[in-house]
PDB file of C-alpha atoms in Angstrom:
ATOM      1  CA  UNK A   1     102.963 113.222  76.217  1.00  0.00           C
ATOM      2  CA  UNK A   2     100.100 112.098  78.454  1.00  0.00           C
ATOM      3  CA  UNK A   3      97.324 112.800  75.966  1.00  0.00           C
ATOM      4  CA  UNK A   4      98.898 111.190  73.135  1.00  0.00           C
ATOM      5  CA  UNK A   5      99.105 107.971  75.129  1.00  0.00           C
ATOM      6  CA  UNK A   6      95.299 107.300  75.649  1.00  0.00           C
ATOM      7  CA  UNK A   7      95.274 108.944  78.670  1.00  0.00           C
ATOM      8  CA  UNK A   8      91.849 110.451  78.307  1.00  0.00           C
ATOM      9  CA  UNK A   9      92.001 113.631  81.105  1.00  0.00           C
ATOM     10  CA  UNK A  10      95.468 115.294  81.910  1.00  0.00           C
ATOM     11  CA  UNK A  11      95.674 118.576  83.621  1.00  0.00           C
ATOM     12  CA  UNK A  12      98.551 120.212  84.187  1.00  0.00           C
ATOM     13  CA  UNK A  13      98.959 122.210  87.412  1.00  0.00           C
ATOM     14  CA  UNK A  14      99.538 125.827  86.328  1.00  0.00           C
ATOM     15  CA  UNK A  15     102.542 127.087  88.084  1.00  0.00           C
ATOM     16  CA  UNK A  16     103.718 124.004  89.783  1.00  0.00           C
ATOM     17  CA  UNK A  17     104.527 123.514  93.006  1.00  0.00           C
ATOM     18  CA  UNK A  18     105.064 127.304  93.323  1.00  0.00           C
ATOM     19  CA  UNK A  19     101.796 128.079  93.439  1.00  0.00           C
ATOM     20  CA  UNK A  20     100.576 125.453  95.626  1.00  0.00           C
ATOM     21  CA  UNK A  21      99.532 127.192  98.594  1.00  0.00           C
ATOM     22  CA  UNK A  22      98.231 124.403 100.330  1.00  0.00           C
ATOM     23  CA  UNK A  23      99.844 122.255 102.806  1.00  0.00           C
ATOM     24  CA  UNK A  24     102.823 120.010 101.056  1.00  0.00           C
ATOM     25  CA  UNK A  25     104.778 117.082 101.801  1.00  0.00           C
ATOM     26  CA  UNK A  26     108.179 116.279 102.520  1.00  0.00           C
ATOM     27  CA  UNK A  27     110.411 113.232 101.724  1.00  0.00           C
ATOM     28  CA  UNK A  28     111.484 109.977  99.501  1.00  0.00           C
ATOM     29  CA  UNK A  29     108.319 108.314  97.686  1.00  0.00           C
ATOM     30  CA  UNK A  30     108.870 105.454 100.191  1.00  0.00           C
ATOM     31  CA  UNK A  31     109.354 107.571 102.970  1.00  0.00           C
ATOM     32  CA  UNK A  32     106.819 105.594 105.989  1.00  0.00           C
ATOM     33  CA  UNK A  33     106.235 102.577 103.766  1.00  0.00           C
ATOM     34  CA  UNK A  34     108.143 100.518 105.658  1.00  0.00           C
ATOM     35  CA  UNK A  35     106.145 100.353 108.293  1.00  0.00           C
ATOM     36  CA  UNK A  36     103.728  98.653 105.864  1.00  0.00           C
ATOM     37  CA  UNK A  37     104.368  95.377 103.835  1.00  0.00           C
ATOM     38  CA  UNK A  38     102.309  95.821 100.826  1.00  0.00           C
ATOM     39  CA  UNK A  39     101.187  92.243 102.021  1.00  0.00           C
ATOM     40  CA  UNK A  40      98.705  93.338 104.772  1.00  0.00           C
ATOM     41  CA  UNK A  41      95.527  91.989 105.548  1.00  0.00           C
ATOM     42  CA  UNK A  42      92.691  94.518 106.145  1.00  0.00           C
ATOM     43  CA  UNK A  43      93.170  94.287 110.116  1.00  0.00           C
ATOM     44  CA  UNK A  44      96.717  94.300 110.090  1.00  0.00           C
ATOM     45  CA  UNK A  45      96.158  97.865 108.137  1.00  0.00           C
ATOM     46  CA  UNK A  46      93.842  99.413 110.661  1.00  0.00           C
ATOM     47  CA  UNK A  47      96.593  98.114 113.748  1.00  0.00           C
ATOM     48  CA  UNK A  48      99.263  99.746 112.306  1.00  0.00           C
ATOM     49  CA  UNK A  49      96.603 102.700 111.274  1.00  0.00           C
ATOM     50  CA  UNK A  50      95.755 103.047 114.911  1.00  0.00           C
ATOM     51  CA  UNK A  51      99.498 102.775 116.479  1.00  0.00           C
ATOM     52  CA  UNK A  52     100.133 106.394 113.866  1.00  0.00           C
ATOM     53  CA  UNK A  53      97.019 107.694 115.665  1.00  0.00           C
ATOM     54  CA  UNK A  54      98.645 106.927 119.240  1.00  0.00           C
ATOM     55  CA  UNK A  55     101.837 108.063 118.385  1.00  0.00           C
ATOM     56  CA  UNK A  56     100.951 111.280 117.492  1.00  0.00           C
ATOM     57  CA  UNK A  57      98.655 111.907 120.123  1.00  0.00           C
ATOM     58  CA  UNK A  58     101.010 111.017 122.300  1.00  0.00           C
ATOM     59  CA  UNK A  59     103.534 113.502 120.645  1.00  0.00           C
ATOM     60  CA  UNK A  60     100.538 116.307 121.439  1.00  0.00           C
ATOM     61  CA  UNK A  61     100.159 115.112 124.940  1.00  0.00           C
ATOM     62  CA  UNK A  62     104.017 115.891 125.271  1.00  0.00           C
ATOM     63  CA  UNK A  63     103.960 119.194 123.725  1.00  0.00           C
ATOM     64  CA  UNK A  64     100.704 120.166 125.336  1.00  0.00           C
ATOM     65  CA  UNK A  65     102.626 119.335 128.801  1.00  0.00           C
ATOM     66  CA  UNK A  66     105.745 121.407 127.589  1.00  0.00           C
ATOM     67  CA  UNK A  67     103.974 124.356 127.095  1.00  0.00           C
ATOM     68  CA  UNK A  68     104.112 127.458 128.758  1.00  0.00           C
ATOM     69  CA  UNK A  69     101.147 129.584 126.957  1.00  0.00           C
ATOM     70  CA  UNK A  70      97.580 128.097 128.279  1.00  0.00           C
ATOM     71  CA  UNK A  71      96.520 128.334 124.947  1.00  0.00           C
ATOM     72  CA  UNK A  72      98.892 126.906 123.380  1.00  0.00           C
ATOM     73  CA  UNK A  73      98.218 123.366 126.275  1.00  0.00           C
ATOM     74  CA  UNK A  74      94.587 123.838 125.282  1.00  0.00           C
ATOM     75  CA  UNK A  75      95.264 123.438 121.893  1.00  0.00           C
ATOM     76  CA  UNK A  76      97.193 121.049 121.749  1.00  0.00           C
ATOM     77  CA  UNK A  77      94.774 119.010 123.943  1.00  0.00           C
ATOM     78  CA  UNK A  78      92.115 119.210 121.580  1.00  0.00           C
ATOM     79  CA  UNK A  79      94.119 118.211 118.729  1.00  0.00           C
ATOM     80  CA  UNK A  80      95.300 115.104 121.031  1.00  0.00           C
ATOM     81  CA  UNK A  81      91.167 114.331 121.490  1.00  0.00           C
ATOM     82  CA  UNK A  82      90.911 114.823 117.816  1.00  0.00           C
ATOM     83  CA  UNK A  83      93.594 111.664 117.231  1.00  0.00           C
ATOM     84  CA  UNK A  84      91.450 109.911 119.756  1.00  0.00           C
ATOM     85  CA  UNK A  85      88.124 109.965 117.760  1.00  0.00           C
ATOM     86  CA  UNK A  86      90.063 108.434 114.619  1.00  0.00           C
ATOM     87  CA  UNK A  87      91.646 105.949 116.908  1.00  0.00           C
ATOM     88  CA  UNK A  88      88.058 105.112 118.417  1.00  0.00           C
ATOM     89  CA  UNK A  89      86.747 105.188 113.940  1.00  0.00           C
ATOM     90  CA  UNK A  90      89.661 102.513 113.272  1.00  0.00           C
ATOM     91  CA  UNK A  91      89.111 100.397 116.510  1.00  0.00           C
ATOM     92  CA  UNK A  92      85.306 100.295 115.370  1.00  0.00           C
ATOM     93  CA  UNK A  93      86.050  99.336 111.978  1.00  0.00           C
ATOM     94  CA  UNK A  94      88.530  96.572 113.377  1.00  0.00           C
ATOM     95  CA  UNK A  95      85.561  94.723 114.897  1.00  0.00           C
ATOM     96  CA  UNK A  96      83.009  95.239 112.137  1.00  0.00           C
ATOM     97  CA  UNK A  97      85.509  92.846 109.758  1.00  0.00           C
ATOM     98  CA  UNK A  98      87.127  91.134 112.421  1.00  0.00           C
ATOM     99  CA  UNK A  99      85.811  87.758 113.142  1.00  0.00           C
ATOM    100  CA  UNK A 100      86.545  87.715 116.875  1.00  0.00           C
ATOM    101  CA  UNK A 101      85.440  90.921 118.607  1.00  0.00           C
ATOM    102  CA  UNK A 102      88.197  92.270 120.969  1.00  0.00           C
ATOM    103  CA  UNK A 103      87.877  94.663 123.885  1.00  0.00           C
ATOM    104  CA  UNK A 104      89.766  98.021 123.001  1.00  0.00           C
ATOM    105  CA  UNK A 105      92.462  97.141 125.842  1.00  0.00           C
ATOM    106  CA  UNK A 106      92.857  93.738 123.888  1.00  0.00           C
ATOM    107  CA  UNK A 107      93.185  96.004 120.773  1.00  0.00           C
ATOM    108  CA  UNK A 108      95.520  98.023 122.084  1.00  0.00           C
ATOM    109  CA  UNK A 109      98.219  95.244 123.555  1.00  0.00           C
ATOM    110  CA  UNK A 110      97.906  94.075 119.630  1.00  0.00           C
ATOM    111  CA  UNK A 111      99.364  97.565 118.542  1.00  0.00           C
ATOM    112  CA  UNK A 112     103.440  98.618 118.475  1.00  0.00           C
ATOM    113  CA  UNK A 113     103.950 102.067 118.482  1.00  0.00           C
ATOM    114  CA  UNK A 114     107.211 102.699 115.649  1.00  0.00           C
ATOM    115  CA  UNK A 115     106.249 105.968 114.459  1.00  0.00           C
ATOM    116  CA  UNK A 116     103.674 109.273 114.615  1.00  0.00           C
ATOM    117  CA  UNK A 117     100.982 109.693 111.638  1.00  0.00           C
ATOM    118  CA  UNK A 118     102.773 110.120 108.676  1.00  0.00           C
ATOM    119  CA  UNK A 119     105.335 107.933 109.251  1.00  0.00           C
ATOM    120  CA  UNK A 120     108.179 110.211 110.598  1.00  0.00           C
ATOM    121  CA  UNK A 121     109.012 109.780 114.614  1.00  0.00           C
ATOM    122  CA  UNK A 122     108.965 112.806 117.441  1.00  0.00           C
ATOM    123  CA  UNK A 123     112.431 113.784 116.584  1.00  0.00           C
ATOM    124  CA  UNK A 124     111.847 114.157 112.826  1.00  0.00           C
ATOM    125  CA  UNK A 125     108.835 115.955 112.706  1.00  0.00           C
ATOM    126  CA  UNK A 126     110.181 118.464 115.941  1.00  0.00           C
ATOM    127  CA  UNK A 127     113.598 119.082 113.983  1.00  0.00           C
ATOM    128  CA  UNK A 128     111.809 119.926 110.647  1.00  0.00           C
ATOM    129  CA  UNK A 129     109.129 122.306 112.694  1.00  0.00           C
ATOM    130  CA  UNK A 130     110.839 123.111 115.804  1.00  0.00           C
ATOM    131  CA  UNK A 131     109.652 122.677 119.109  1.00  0.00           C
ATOM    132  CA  UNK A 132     109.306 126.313 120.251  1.00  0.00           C
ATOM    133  CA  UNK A 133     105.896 127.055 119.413  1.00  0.00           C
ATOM    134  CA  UNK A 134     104.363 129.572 120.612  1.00  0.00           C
ATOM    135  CA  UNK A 135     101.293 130.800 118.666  1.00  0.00           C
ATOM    136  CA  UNK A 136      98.352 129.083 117.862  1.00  0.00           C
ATOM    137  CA  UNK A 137      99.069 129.835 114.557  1.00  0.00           C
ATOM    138  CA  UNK A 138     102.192 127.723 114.557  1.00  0.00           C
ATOM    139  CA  UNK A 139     100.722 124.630 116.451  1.00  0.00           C
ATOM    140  CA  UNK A 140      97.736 124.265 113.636  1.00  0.00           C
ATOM    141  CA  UNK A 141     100.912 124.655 111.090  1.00  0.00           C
ATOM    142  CA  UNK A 142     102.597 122.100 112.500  1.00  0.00           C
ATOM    143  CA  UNK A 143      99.088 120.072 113.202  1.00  0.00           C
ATOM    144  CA  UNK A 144      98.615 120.576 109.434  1.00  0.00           C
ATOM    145  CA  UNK A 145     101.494 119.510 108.121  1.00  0.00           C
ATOM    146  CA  UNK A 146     102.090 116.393 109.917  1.00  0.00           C
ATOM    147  CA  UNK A 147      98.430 115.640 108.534  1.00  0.00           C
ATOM    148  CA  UNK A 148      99.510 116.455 104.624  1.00  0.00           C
ATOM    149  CA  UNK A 149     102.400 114.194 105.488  1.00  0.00           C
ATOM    150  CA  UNK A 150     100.186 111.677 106.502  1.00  0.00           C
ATOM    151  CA  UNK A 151      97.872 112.310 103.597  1.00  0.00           C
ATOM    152  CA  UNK A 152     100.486 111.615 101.725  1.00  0.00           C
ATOM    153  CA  UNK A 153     101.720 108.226 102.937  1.00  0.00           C
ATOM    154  CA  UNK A 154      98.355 106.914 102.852  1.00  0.00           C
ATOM    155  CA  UNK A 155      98.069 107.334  99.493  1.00  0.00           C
ATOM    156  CA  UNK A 156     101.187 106.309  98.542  1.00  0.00           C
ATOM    157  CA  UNK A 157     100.368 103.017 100.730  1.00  0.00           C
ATOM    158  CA  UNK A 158      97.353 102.762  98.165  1.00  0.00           C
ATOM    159  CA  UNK A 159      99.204 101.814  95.127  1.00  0.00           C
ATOM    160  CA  UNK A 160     101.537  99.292  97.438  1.00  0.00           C
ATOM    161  CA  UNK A 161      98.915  97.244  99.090  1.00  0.00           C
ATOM    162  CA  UNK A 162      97.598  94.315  96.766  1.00  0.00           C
ATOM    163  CA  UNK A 163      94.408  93.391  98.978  1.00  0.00           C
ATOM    164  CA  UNK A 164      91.078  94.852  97.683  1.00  0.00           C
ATOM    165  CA  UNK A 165      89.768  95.409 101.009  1.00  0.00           C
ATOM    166  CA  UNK A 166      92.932  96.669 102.646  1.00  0.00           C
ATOM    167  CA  UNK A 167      93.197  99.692  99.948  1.00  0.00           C
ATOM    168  CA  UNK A 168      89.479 100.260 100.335  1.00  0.00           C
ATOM    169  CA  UNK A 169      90.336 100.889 104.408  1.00  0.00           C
ATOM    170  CA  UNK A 170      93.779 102.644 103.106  1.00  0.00           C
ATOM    171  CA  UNK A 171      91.726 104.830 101.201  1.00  0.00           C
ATOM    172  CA  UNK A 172      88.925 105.824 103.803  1.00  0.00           C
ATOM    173  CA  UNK A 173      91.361 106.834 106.469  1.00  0.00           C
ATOM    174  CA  UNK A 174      93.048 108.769 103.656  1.00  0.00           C
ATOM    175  CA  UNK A 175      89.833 110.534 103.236  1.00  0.00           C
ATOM    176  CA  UNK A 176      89.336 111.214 106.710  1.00  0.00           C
ATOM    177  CA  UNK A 177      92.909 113.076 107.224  1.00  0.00           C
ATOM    178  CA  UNK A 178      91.887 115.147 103.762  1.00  0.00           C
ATOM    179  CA  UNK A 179      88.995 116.237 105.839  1.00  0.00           C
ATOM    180  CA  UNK A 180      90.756 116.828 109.290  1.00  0.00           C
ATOM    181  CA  UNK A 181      93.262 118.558 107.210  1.00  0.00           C
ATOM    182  CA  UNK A 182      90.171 121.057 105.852  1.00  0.00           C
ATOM    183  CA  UNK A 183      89.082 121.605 108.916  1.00  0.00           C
ATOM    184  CA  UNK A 184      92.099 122.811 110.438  1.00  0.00           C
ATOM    185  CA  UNK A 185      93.010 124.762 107.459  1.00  0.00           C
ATOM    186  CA  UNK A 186      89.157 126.375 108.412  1.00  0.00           C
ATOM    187  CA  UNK A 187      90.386 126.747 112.555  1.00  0.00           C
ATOM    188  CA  UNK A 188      93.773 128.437 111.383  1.00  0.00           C
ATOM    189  CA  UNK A 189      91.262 131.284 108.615  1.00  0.00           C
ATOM    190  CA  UNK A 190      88.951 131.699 112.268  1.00  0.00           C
ATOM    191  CA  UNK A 191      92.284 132.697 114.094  1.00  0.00           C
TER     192      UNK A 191
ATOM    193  CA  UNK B   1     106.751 108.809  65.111  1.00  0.00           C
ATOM    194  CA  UNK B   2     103.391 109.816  66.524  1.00  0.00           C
ATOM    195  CA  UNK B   3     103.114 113.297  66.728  1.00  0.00           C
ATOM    196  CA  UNK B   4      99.939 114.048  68.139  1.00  0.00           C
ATOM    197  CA  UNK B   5     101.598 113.580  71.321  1.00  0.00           C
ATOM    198  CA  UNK B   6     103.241 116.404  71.407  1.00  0.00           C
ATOM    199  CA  UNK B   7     100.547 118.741  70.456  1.00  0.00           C
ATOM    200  CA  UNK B   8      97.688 117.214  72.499  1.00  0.00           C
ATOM    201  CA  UNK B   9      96.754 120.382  74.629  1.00  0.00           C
ATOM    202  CA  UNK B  10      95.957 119.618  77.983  1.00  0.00           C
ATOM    203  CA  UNK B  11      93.698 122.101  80.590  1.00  0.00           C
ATOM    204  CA  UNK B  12      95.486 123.929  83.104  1.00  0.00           C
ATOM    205  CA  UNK B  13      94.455 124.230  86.354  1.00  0.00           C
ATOM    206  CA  UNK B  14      95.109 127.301  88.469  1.00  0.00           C
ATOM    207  CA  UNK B  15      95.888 126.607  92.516  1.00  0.00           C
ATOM    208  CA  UNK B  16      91.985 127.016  93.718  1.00  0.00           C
ATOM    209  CA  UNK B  17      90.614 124.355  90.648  1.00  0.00           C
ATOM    210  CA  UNK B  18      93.451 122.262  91.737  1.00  0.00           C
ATOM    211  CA  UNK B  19      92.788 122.419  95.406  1.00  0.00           C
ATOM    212  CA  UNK B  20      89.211 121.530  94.523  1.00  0.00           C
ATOM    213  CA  UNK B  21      89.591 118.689  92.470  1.00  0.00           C
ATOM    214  CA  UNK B  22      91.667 117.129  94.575  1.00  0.00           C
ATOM    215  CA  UNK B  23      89.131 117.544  97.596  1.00  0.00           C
ATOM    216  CA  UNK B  24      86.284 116.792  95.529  1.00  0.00           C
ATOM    217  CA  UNK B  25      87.910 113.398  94.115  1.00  0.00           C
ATOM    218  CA  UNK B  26      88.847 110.259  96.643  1.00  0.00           C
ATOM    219  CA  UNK B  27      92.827 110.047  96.236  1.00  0.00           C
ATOM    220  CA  UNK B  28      92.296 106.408  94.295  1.00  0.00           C
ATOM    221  CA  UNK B  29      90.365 107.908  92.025  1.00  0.00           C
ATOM    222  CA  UNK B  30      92.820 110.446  90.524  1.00  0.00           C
ATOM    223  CA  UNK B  31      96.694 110.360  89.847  1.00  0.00           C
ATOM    224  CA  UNK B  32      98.914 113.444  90.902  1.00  0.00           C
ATOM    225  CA  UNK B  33     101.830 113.394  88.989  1.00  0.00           C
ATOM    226  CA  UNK B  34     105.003 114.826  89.969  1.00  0.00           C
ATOM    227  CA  UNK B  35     107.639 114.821  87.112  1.00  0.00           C
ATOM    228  CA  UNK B  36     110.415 116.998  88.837  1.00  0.00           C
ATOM    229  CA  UNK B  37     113.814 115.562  90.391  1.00  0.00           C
ATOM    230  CA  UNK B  38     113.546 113.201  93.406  1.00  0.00           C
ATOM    231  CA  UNK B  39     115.662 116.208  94.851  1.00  0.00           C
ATOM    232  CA  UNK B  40     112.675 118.528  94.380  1.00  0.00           C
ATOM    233  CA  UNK B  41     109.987 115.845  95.046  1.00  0.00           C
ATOM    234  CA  UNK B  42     112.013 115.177  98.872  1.00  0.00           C
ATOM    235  CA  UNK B  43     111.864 118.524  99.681  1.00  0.00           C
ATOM    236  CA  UNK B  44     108.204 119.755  98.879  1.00  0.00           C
ATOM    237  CA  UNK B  45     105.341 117.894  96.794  1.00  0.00           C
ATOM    238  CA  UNK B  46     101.558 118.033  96.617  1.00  0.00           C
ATOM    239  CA  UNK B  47     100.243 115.300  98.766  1.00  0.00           C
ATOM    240  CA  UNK B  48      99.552 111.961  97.411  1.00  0.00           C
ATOM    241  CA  UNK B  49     101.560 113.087  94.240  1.00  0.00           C
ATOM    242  CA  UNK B  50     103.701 109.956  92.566  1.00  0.00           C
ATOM    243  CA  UNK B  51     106.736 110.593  91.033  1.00  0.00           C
ATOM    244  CA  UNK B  52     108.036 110.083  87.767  1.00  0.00           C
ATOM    245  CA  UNK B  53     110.540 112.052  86.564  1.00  0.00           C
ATOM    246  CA  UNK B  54     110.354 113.868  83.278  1.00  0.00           C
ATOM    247  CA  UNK B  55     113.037 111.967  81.488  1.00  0.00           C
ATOM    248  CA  UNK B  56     111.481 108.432  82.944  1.00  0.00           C
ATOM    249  CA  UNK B  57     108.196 109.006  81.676  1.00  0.00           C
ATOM    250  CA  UNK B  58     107.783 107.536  78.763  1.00  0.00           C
ATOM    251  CA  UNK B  59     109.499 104.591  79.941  1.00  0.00           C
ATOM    252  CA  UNK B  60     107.051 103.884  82.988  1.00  0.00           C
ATOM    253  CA  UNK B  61     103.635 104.850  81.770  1.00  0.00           C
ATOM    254  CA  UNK B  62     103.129 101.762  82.257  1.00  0.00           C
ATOM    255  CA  UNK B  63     102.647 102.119  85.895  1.00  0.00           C
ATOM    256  CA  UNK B  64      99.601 105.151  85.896  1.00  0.00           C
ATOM    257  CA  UNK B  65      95.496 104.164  84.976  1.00  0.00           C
ATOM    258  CA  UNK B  66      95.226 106.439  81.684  1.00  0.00           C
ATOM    259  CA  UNK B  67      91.460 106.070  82.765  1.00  0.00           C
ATOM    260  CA  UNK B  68      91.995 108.520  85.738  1.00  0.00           C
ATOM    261  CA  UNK B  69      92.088 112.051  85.514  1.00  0.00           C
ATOM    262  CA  UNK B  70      96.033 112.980  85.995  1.00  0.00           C
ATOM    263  CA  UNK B  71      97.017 116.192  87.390  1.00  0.00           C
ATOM    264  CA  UNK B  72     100.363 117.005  86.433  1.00  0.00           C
ATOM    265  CA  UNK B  73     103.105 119.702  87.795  1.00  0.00           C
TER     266      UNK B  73
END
């Protein structure tokens, strides 16, 4: 239908969503989109960026603390430091457009914290994984999927947004969860 | 009735080709296009994929860049 409608490259996935082996994602097309307008200017994007960022390092910090296997704390530390570099890349990014530069405590007080990365909160994400993890295994699964989720809603935010410059950011941070995504799928082949 | 659009062939892509396009192209560039049931799309999709459902489609074509490459499942 596709091709006869000037669309000039269609694939079509061979075997669906069967034979995706990759990480997937779950929920309603506007599932996390309400955190987002569609009206936001290119700061207001990378506040609400960072307060996903916190959220779900925050969610690592609590798991890492409710752990029993060292391993299992130590992982889920790094993964927590992880969040903290893309928190420090959007922070950065805030000051290189914003007119006013702002200390990160000032940048910080500016954020509210309504939900982890990908737009689903604690409870969600622990009642679709489970909270009893105890392989390393299972923690990068569960790393990995709440970045596929959040994948996911970035992208989706990309077709709501209407500012230029706010899908451009939208789109970079997507870009930068594709490749933290990678790389854990690379730590979870070392295992 | 134009007919050609039911007889345009289109590639298929096997999981690894997918998987590689998709990390090899930013995700404005390309449209991922999901035409199964909400149902199915809620409980598992590719990420980034948009949903249409089959019997929408040719109502809301409208709403996809035919100058991206569309991957389709």
């Amino acid at each position: 239908m596709l091709s006869g409608k000037g669309f000039q490259k269609v694939f079509n996935v061979s075997g669906g969503i069967k034979a995706w082996h990759a990480k997937t994602a779950i929920g309603p097309q506007d599932l996390g989109l309400d955190l987002f307008t569609g009206k936001e200017e290119p700061l207001d994007v990378l506040k609400v960026a960072y307060s996903l960022e916190q959220g779900l390092r925050e969610f690592y910090l609590q798991m890492g603390k409710e752990a029993e296997n060292p391993k299992i704390e130590d992982l889920f530390a790094k993964l927590s430091e992880i969040e903290v570099k893309h928190q420090m890349s959007i922070y950065i990014a805030y000051n290189d457009i914003s007119t006013k530069e702002v200390s990160k405590d000032e940048f910080e007080k500016m954020v509210e914290i309504k939900a982890l990365e990908g737009g689903l909160s604690t409870r969600e994400y622990l009642e679709l994984f489970g909270s009893d993890l105890d392989s390393e295994t299972q923690v990068i699964s569960l790393a990995m999927s709440i970045e596929a989720q959040a994948l996911d809603l970035y992208q989706r935010l990309s077709l709501k947004v209407g500012n230029r410059q706010s899908r451009d950011i939208i789109n970079k941070i997507a870009k930068e969860e594709k490749a933290h995504l990678a790389s854990l799928g690379k730590l979870m082949d070392s295992l | 009735m134009k007919w050609m659009q039911f007889f345009t062939p289109a590639k298929s892509l096997d999981f690894n080709e997918t998987e590689k396009f998709i990390a090899n192209h930013p995700g404005d560039e390309i449209t991922i296009l999901d035409v199964r049931q909400l149902s199915e799309y809620k409980e598992s999709h590719i990420p980034g994929a948009n949903l249409i459902p089959l019997p929408q489609l040719s109502d809301r074509l409208g709403e996809l860049d035919p100058q991206k490459p569309v991957l389709v499942y």
